[in-house]
Amino acid sequence: MIGDYFSIAVNNLLQRRLRSYLTMIGIFIGIAAVVALIGLGEGLRTAITGQFGSFGPDKLSVQAGGVQAGPPGTGVIDPLTTDDAEAVEDVNGVKMVIPRMVRSVSVDFNDISKIGYLSNMVDGEKRDEIERVLDLKIEEGRFLKDGDKNKIVVAHNFADGERFKKQMKVGDSVLIEDKNFDIVGILKKKGSFIFDNIILMNEDPMRDLLDDHEKVDVLAVIVEDMDEIGLVKNRIEKLMRNRRDVKVGEEDFEVQSPEQALGTINDTLFAVQLFVSLIAGISLVVGGIGILNTMYTAVLERTREIGIMKSIGATNRAIFTMFFIESGLLGTLGGIVGVVLGLSMASGLSYLGRMFLGSELIQANFSPWLIIGSLLFSFILGSLAGITPALQAAKLHPVDALRYKK
Amino acid sequence: MRFDYLRYALNNLSNRRLRSWLTIISILIGITMVFTLVSFGQGLSVYVDSLSEEMGSDKLIAQAGNFQTSTGGEFYFTEEEVDLIEKVRGIEETTAYQYGGIEIKEDDVKKYVYGVGVQTGDAQKLMDEVFGVEVVKGRALKEGDKQKVLLGYNYQLPDKIFEDPIDLGKKIHVNDVKFEVVGFYGEVGNPQDDSNVYITQDGWELLYPGESKRYVNIIARTAPGEEPKEVAERAEKELRDFRDQEEGEEDFFIQTFEDAIETFTNVIGVINSILILIALISVVVAGVNIMNTMYTAVVERTKEIGVMKAIGATNNSILLIFVVESGMLGLVGSGIGVILGYTISNAGGSIAASAGYSMLQPVFPIELVAGCLLFGFILGAGSGLLPARAASRQKPVNALRYE
């Protein structure tokens, strides 16, 4: 029975082949655009959040707050100190606190001066923890060890010879802020903008070099028991409120899990993606109107046919189903072609991006939900657009319909 | 003669009223979006142009650090370097400032905003000129002011920064140091700049001991008749020599305001064009809809075409009939789209203004309106071309016989 409806629908669509194709083109342009944009957007988001490295769920970060806008660092008003780090370490449930610093410094090598990021390494077992958490691997030479004074480890991008027109090698010396340091190791490439541009130095020589003996940029907190992470977070917040003398709701610092920290960036990117997809999605509305139009025309053209069907016993319901399925089919077929086209467009673009720009940021990322969702959406769109025309057809009076002249 | 075509087209369109309206709606959606996006894009570029006019094309800006530097404080210009820049041939006067996040407290309510450390006297006048602001209430900062602040526009408004507006002479806490409010700036048009707090170098020293007179930016006015680009290069060379750095390795850069703004304009332009391109997708879909409607019209009116041809209508006049008809669909659609876009843009503009972004205002150049209408007509006529050709090529006999 339902099979009959489908074969009638397909027959009717084939009869007005040109019109069916044009209507479907309207749908698939929209679906292809939305699928491609969402796919590329997802890829961009994964790529960007991936830049920050993967942290485990047992970590918290503590940062001094400030003005949001502007270059990072400039907005911080009351920086954290090494005292804060010690105090947080004493909080119940905290296993370890790693004070982190990232500063921009001038780097001189091969008579070329550039600006790079300098970051600290901490003595003892915390050193292993940093290496583990940041997933740093040595390509050549060795990591820093306790007591290394004039030694540094440089990231891959310093060593590839592009920036300084000469490869940095283990044993070479580099001028940082006009002081000499020896390279003892080179990091493996991580594919991250930050960690591929970093220079690691032990904390003591770094503080001497910068003449800064107390400021800390971020505290990385590792908790003892992952399940109590919320509790520990509250305790740290309470402690910091007391230390900084601020009330609840007026905190000038932030305690976050890395997921939360990434969440902010993620939210912004998501909002942009949503906006762009919405604009593209409006073309789907236009496509829907196309279906509506086609279906109204079909009802009109087939008025006499409907009259005949009704006079030999077709129910209102049967007529409705007939048109409803036809328009649902228009939407779904358009959707299928659109999804295929969108997938290939986005993959093609990401391929081109990698080929010609060497950029990992342009990558397509399709979840099965995106594909299922767009197919479902195109089906619903088609069906919705078909409802009023199908109702109109179903309500036709058989006698009037038979009498209708084109 | 021409009007006959038009009247005939309108008649036919109103005969199939529902279908015509649906087609028109599908066009107006796309045109509305494009119109809105373009009007805001234009508005922004007008704003930027007015900025560059206010700031003047005779200005240079020097920035400490480079594009990669993150944390502030490590790259700066010293007073000596500012003097050096001021003495460069072709430079008339300079002003320098630094900025950073600060905490302000009033009645136990704390807020975090940007503090700007400025120079007083003529230097501050130059800065006001560059940023297009004036002290609208009270007075400017002057030499010898220590615990005095000049506040941005938003502090005078209730519920913007603090619940109550702040009055002249009031004492507020800046990083826990008491400062007296001596004046207010006029509106800049974005919430960040309008909540800035301006302090003298002496005041900065009080807040950040040892960090006063370490400037992040220097703005210089070039003398009339000088080519700002050349002066910028000269200044860059002098400072490079002074710092004993090689070309291409500076940890500062100097450019003309025009260049600085151009980068910004280009970015906005690219983003805006991408959005417009995406919005154009729905216009393309609308074009497909028009084509569909017109093919249907041709099929429906096959007999009519046969009759017309039989009594002497040429292929060309049949073509024209259908092209005019679909062109009308496009024109009416874009006409309504323009009206709708105008309404939406204005509404969006006033929402932005009430949110503090009065710089984000749409503009409606006549070219935009004319362009949209023309585009709509061409889109309609273009989409109707194939169906119209199909209609014009029918054999009269076959067309008459069509059931």
PDB file of C-alpha atoms in Angstrom, chain A residues 16 18-23 25-27 29-30 33 37 65-78 102-106 108 111-117 163 177 193 210 215 217 244-247 250-252 275-276 278-280 282-287 289-294 296-297 300-301 304 392 404 406, chain B residues 16 18-27 29-30 33 37 65-75 99-105 107-115 175 192 208 211 245-246 248-252 274-276 278-289 291-293 295-297 299-300 387 402-403:
ATOM      1  CA  ARG A  16       7.655  16.794 -14.636  1.00  0.00           C
ATOM      2  CA  LEU A  18      12.697  19.467 -15.315  1.00  0.00           C
ATOM      3  CA  ARG A  19      10.620  20.990 -12.563  1.00  0.00           C
ATOM      4  CA  SER A  20      11.563  18.250 -10.091  1.00  0.00           C
ATOM      5  CA  TYR A  21      15.236  18.697 -10.850  1.00  0.00           C
ATOM      6  CA  LEU A  22      15.066  22.464 -10.452  1.00  0.00           C
ATOM      7  CA  THR A  23      13.258  22.103  -7.140  1.00  0.00           C
ATOM      8  CA  ILE A  25      18.689  21.869  -7.047  1.00  0.00           C
ATOM      9  CA  GLY A  26      17.219  24.561  -4.816  1.00  0.00           C
ATOM     10  CA  ILE A  27      17.407  22.213  -1.836  1.00  0.00           C
ATOM     11  CA  ILE A  29      22.537  24.029  -2.961  1.00  0.00           C
ATOM     12  CA  GLY A  30      21.448  24.981   0.548  1.00  0.00           C
ATOM     13  CA  ALA A  33      26.511  24.919   1.710  1.00  0.00           C
ATOM     14  CA  LEU A  37      30.375  25.187   6.320  1.00  0.00           C
ATOM     15  CA  GLY A  65      41.586  38.025  36.146  1.00  0.00           C
ATOM     16  CA  GLY A  66      41.424  41.376  34.510  1.00  0.00           C
ATOM     17  CA  VAL A  67      40.102  43.114  31.483  1.00  0.00           C
ATOM     18  CA  GLN A  68      39.038  40.676  28.838  1.00  0.00           C
ATOM     19  CA  ALA A  69      39.809  42.586  25.680  1.00  0.00           C
ATOM     20  CA  GLY A  70      43.247  43.468  24.414  1.00  0.00           C
ATOM     21  CA  PRO A  71      46.459  41.535  24.038  1.00  0.00           C
ATOM     22  CA  PRO A  72      46.876  38.676  26.532  1.00  0.00           C
ATOM     23  CA  GLY A  73      48.785  39.569  29.639  1.00  0.00           C
ATOM     24  CA  THR A  74      48.208  43.301  29.391  1.00  0.00           C
ATOM     25  CA  GLY A  75      44.832  43.001  31.066  1.00  0.00           C
ATOM     26  CA  VAL A  76      46.047  41.298  34.228  1.00  0.00           C
ATOM     27  CA  ILE A  77      45.849  43.680  37.117  1.00  0.00           C
ATOM     28  CA  ASP A  78      47.046  41.869  40.178  1.00  0.00           C
ATOM     29  CA  VAL A 102      55.261  32.402  29.500  1.00  0.00           C
ATOM     30  CA  ARG A 103      56.999  35.600  28.420  1.00  0.00           C
ATOM     31  CA  SER A 104      58.033  37.052  25.107  1.00  0.00           C
ATOM     32  CA  VAL A 105      61.738  37.686  24.815  1.00  0.00           C
ATOM     33  CA  SER A 106      64.232  38.636  22.155  1.00  0.00           C
ATOM     34  CA  ASP A 108      69.439  36.259  18.797  1.00  0.00           C
ATOM     35  CA  ASP A 111      73.100  37.502  13.862  1.00  0.00           C
ATOM     36  CA  ILE A 112      69.345  37.561  13.437  1.00  0.00           C
ATOM     37  CA  SER A 113      67.099  38.801  16.190  1.00  0.00           C
ATOM     38  CA  LYS A 114      63.551  37.512  16.644  1.00  0.00           C
ATOM     39  CA  ILE A 115      60.941  37.419  19.326  1.00  0.00           C
ATOM     40  CA  GLY A 116      60.051  34.105  20.932  1.00  0.00           C
ATOM     41  CA  TYR A 117      58.148  32.701  23.874  1.00  0.00           C
ATOM     42  CA  ARG A 163      63.523  31.599  10.987  1.00  0.00           C
ATOM     43  CA  GLU A 177      67.726  39.004  26.163  1.00  0.00           C
ATOM     44  CA  PHE A 193      51.345  27.202  17.375  1.00  0.00           C
ATOM     45  CA  LEU A 210      63.876  38.645  33.540  1.00  0.00           C
ATOM     46  CA  LYS A 215      55.085  36.850  39.411  1.00  0.00           C
ATOM     47  CA  ASP A 217      51.173  33.633  34.987  1.00  0.00           C
ATOM     48  CA  ARG A 244      43.099  38.751  47.666  1.00  0.00           C
ATOM     49  CA  ASP A 245      40.430  40.134  49.946  1.00  0.00           C
ATOM     50  CA  VAL A 246      37.510  39.975  47.542  1.00  0.00           C
ATOM     51  CA  LYS A 247      33.906  38.971  48.047  1.00  0.00           C
ATOM     52  CA  GLU A 250      33.729  39.881  42.728  1.00  0.00           C
ATOM     53  CA  GLU A 251      36.640  37.542  42.146  1.00  0.00           C
ATOM     54  CA  ASP A 252      39.554  39.030  40.268  1.00  0.00           C
ATOM     55  CA  PHE A 275      25.986  32.775  12.582  1.00  0.00           C
ATOM     56  CA  VAL A 276      27.589  31.761   9.306  1.00  0.00           C
ATOM     57  CA  LEU A 278      22.380  30.503   9.837  1.00  0.00           C
ATOM     58  CA  ILE A 279      23.022  32.839   6.937  1.00  0.00           C
ATOM     59  CA  ALA A 280      23.697  29.841   4.722  1.00  0.00           C
ATOM     60  CA  ILE A 282      18.377  30.810   4.990  1.00  0.00           C
ATOM     61  CA  SER A 283      18.969  29.501   1.491  1.00  0.00           C
ATOM     62  CA  LEU A 284      17.252  26.330   2.715  1.00  0.00           C
ATOM     63  CA  VAL A 285      14.182  28.381   3.552  1.00  0.00           C
ATOM     64  CA  VAL A 286      14.278  29.692   0.002  1.00  0.00           C
ATOM     65  CA  GLY A 287      14.611  26.100  -1.211  1.00  0.00           C
ATOM     66  CA  ILE A 289       9.579  27.909  -0.718  1.00  0.00           C
ATOM     67  CA  GLY A 290      10.589  26.379  -4.039  1.00  0.00           C
ATOM     68  CA  ILE A 291       9.123  23.031  -2.940  1.00  0.00           C
ATOM     69  CA  LEU A 292       5.963  24.768  -1.749  1.00  0.00           C
ATOM     70  CA  ASN A 293       5.603  26.427  -5.114  1.00  0.00           C
ATOM     71  CA  THR A 294       6.207  23.237  -7.067  1.00  0.00           C
ATOM     72  CA  TYR A 296       0.983  24.014  -5.362  1.00  0.00           C
ATOM     73  CA  THR A 297       1.544  23.910  -9.105  1.00  0.00           C
ATOM     74  CA  LEU A 300      -3.351  22.707  -9.623  1.00  0.00           C
ATOM     75  CA  GLU A 301      -2.217  20.745 -12.649  1.00  0.00           C
ATOM     76  CA  ARG A 304      -8.882  16.770 -12.636  1.00  0.00           C
ATOM     77  CA  GLN A 392      -5.578  21.791  -0.384  1.00  0.00           C
ATOM     78  CA  TYR A 404     -11.899  22.251 -13.429  1.00  0.00           C
ATOM     79  CA  LYS A 406      -6.813  24.452 -17.089  1.00  0.00           C
TER      80      LYS A 406
ATOM     81  CA  ARG B  16      -1.127  33.139 -10.721  1.00  0.00           C
ATOM     82  CA  LEU B  18       0.065  32.566  -5.090  1.00  0.00           C
ATOM     83  CA  ARG B  19       2.888  31.273  -7.230  1.00  0.00           C
ATOM     84  CA  SER B  20       4.121  34.780  -8.020  1.00  0.00           C
ATOM     85  CA  TRP B  21       4.137  35.730  -4.364  1.00  0.00           C
ATOM     86  CA  LEU B  22       6.010  32.621  -3.327  1.00  0.00           C
ATOM     87  CA  THR B  23       8.627  33.310  -5.979  1.00  0.00           C
ATOM     88  CA  ILE B  24       8.896  36.948  -4.931  1.00  0.00           C
ATOM     89  CA  ILE B  25       9.299  35.937  -1.283  1.00  0.00           C
ATOM     90  CA  SER B  26      12.159  33.636  -2.181  1.00  0.00           C
ATOM     91  CA  ILE B  27      14.020  36.506  -3.842  1.00  0.00           C
ATOM     92  CA  ILE B  29      14.809  36.911   1.522  1.00  0.00           C
ATOM     93  CA  GLY B  30      18.184  36.829  -0.188  1.00  0.00           C
ATOM     94  CA  MET B  33      20.190  39.702   3.752  1.00  0.00           C
ATOM     95  CA  LEU B  37      25.112  42.985   5.311  1.00  0.00           C
ATOM     96  CA  GLY B  65      57.219  44.932  20.472  1.00  0.00           C
ATOM     97  CA  ASN B  66      55.906  43.269  17.341  1.00  0.00           C
ATOM     98  CA  PHE B  67      52.903  41.258  16.258  1.00  0.00           C
ATOM     99  CA  GLN B  68      54.066  38.232  18.191  1.00  0.00           C
ATOM    100  CA  THR B  69      54.647  39.792  21.589  1.00  0.00           C
ATOM    101  CA  SER B  70      52.130  38.876  24.170  1.00  0.00           C
ATOM    102  CA  THR B  71      52.858  39.966  27.689  1.00  0.00           C
ATOM    103  CA  GLY B  72      53.155  43.688  28.125  1.00  0.00           C
ATOM    104  CA  GLY B  73      55.836  45.495  29.998  1.00  0.00           C
ATOM    105  CA  GLU B  74      58.857  43.937  28.362  1.00  0.00           C
ATOM    106  CA  PHE B  75      58.778  46.067  25.256  1.00  0.00           C
ATOM    107  CA  TYR B  99      48.119  51.159  28.988  1.00  0.00           C
ATOM    108  CA  GLY B 100      47.224  48.196  31.114  1.00  0.00           C
ATOM    109  CA  GLY B 101      44.389  46.649  33.038  1.00  0.00           C
ATOM    110  CA  ILE B 102      43.562  48.387  36.313  1.00  0.00           C
ATOM    111  CA  GLU B 103      41.074  47.982  39.078  1.00  0.00           C
ATOM    112  CA  ILE B 104      38.762  50.818  40.049  1.00  0.00           C
ATOM    113  CA  LYS B 105      36.633  50.782  43.148  1.00  0.00           C
ATOM    114  CA  ASP B 107      31.487  52.245  47.123  1.00  0.00           C
ATOM    115  CA  ASP B 108      33.032  48.798  47.476  1.00  0.00           C
ATOM    116  CA  VAL B 109      32.124  47.841  43.906  1.00  0.00           C
ATOM    117  CA  LYS B 110      35.156  46.812  41.875  1.00  0.00           C
ATOM    118  CA  LYS B 111      35.500  47.007  38.117  1.00  0.00           C
ATOM    119  CA  TYR B 112      38.359  46.112  35.824  1.00  0.00           C
ATOM    120  CA  VAL B 113      39.056  48.473  32.968  1.00  0.00           C
ATOM    121  CA  TYR B 114      41.967  49.793  30.937  1.00  0.00           C
ATOM    122  CA  GLY B 115      44.087  52.528  32.375  1.00  0.00           C
ATOM    123  CA  ASN B 175      44.384  49.937  42.331  1.00  0.00           C
ATOM    124  CA  GLN B 192      35.945  49.603  25.806  1.00  0.00           C
ATOM    125  CA  TYR B 208      53.321  50.939  39.074  1.00  0.00           C
ATOM    126  CA  GLU B 211      57.072  51.697  35.139  1.00  0.00           C
ATOM    127  CA  GLN B 245      69.350  46.636  15.740  1.00  0.00           C
ATOM    128  CA  GLU B 246      69.491  45.321  12.196  1.00  0.00           C
ATOM    129  CA  GLY B 248      64.056  43.422   9.813  1.00  0.00           C
ATOM    130  CA  GLU B 249      64.904  42.515  13.395  1.00  0.00           C
ATOM    131  CA  GLU B 250      63.403  45.461  15.207  1.00  0.00           C
ATOM    132  CA  ASP B 251      61.378  44.852  18.311  1.00  0.00           C
ATOM    133  CA  PHE B 252      59.188  47.821  17.384  1.00  0.00           C
ATOM    134  CA  ILE B 274      32.603  36.258   2.866  1.00  0.00           C
ATOM    135  CA  LEU B 275      29.313  36.839   4.635  1.00  0.00           C
ATOM    136  CA  ILE B 276      27.814  38.437   1.539  1.00  0.00           C
ATOM    137  CA  ILE B 278      27.303  33.082   1.751  1.00  0.00           C
ATOM    138  CA  ALA B 279      24.143  35.188   1.701  1.00  0.00           C
ATOM    139  CA  LEU B 280      24.266  35.142  -2.086  1.00  0.00           C
ATOM    140  CA  ILE B 281      23.713  31.375  -1.990  1.00  0.00           C
ATOM    141  CA  SER B 282      20.084  31.991  -1.178  1.00  0.00           C
ATOM    142  CA  VAL B 283      19.862  34.457  -4.042  1.00  0.00           C
ATOM    143  CA  VAL B 284      21.089  31.706  -6.348  1.00  0.00           C
ATOM    144  CA  VAL B 285      18.439  29.359  -4.990  1.00  0.00           C
ATOM    145  CA  ALA B 286      15.866  32.094  -5.581  1.00  0.00           C
ATOM    146  CA  GLY B 287      17.072  32.304  -9.171  1.00  0.00           C
ATOM    147  CA  VAL B 288      16.447  28.577  -9.552  1.00  0.00           C
ATOM    148  CA  ASN B 289      12.941  29.121  -8.159  1.00  0.00           C
ATOM    149  CA  MET B 291      13.429  29.569 -13.468  1.00  0.00           C
ATOM    150  CA  ASN B 292      11.100  26.875 -12.219  1.00  0.00           C
ATOM    151  CA  THR B 293       8.148  29.230 -12.039  1.00  0.00           C
ATOM    152  CA  TYR B 295       9.141  26.972 -17.018  1.00  0.00           C
ATOM    153  CA  THR B 296       5.792  26.141 -15.441  1.00  0.00           C
ATOM    154  CA  ALA B 297       4.318  29.320 -16.883  1.00  0.00           C
ATOM    155  CA  VAL B 299       4.065  24.952 -20.160  1.00  0.00           C
ATOM    156  CA  GLU B 300       0.759  26.296 -18.892  1.00  0.00           C
ATOM    157  CA  PRO B 387      12.338  29.246 -20.191  1.00  0.00           C
ATOM    158  CA  TYR B 402      -0.914  20.937 -26.947  1.00  0.00           C
ATOM    159  CA  GLU B 403      -3.293  19.479 -24.325  1.00  0.00           C
TER     160      GLU B 403
END
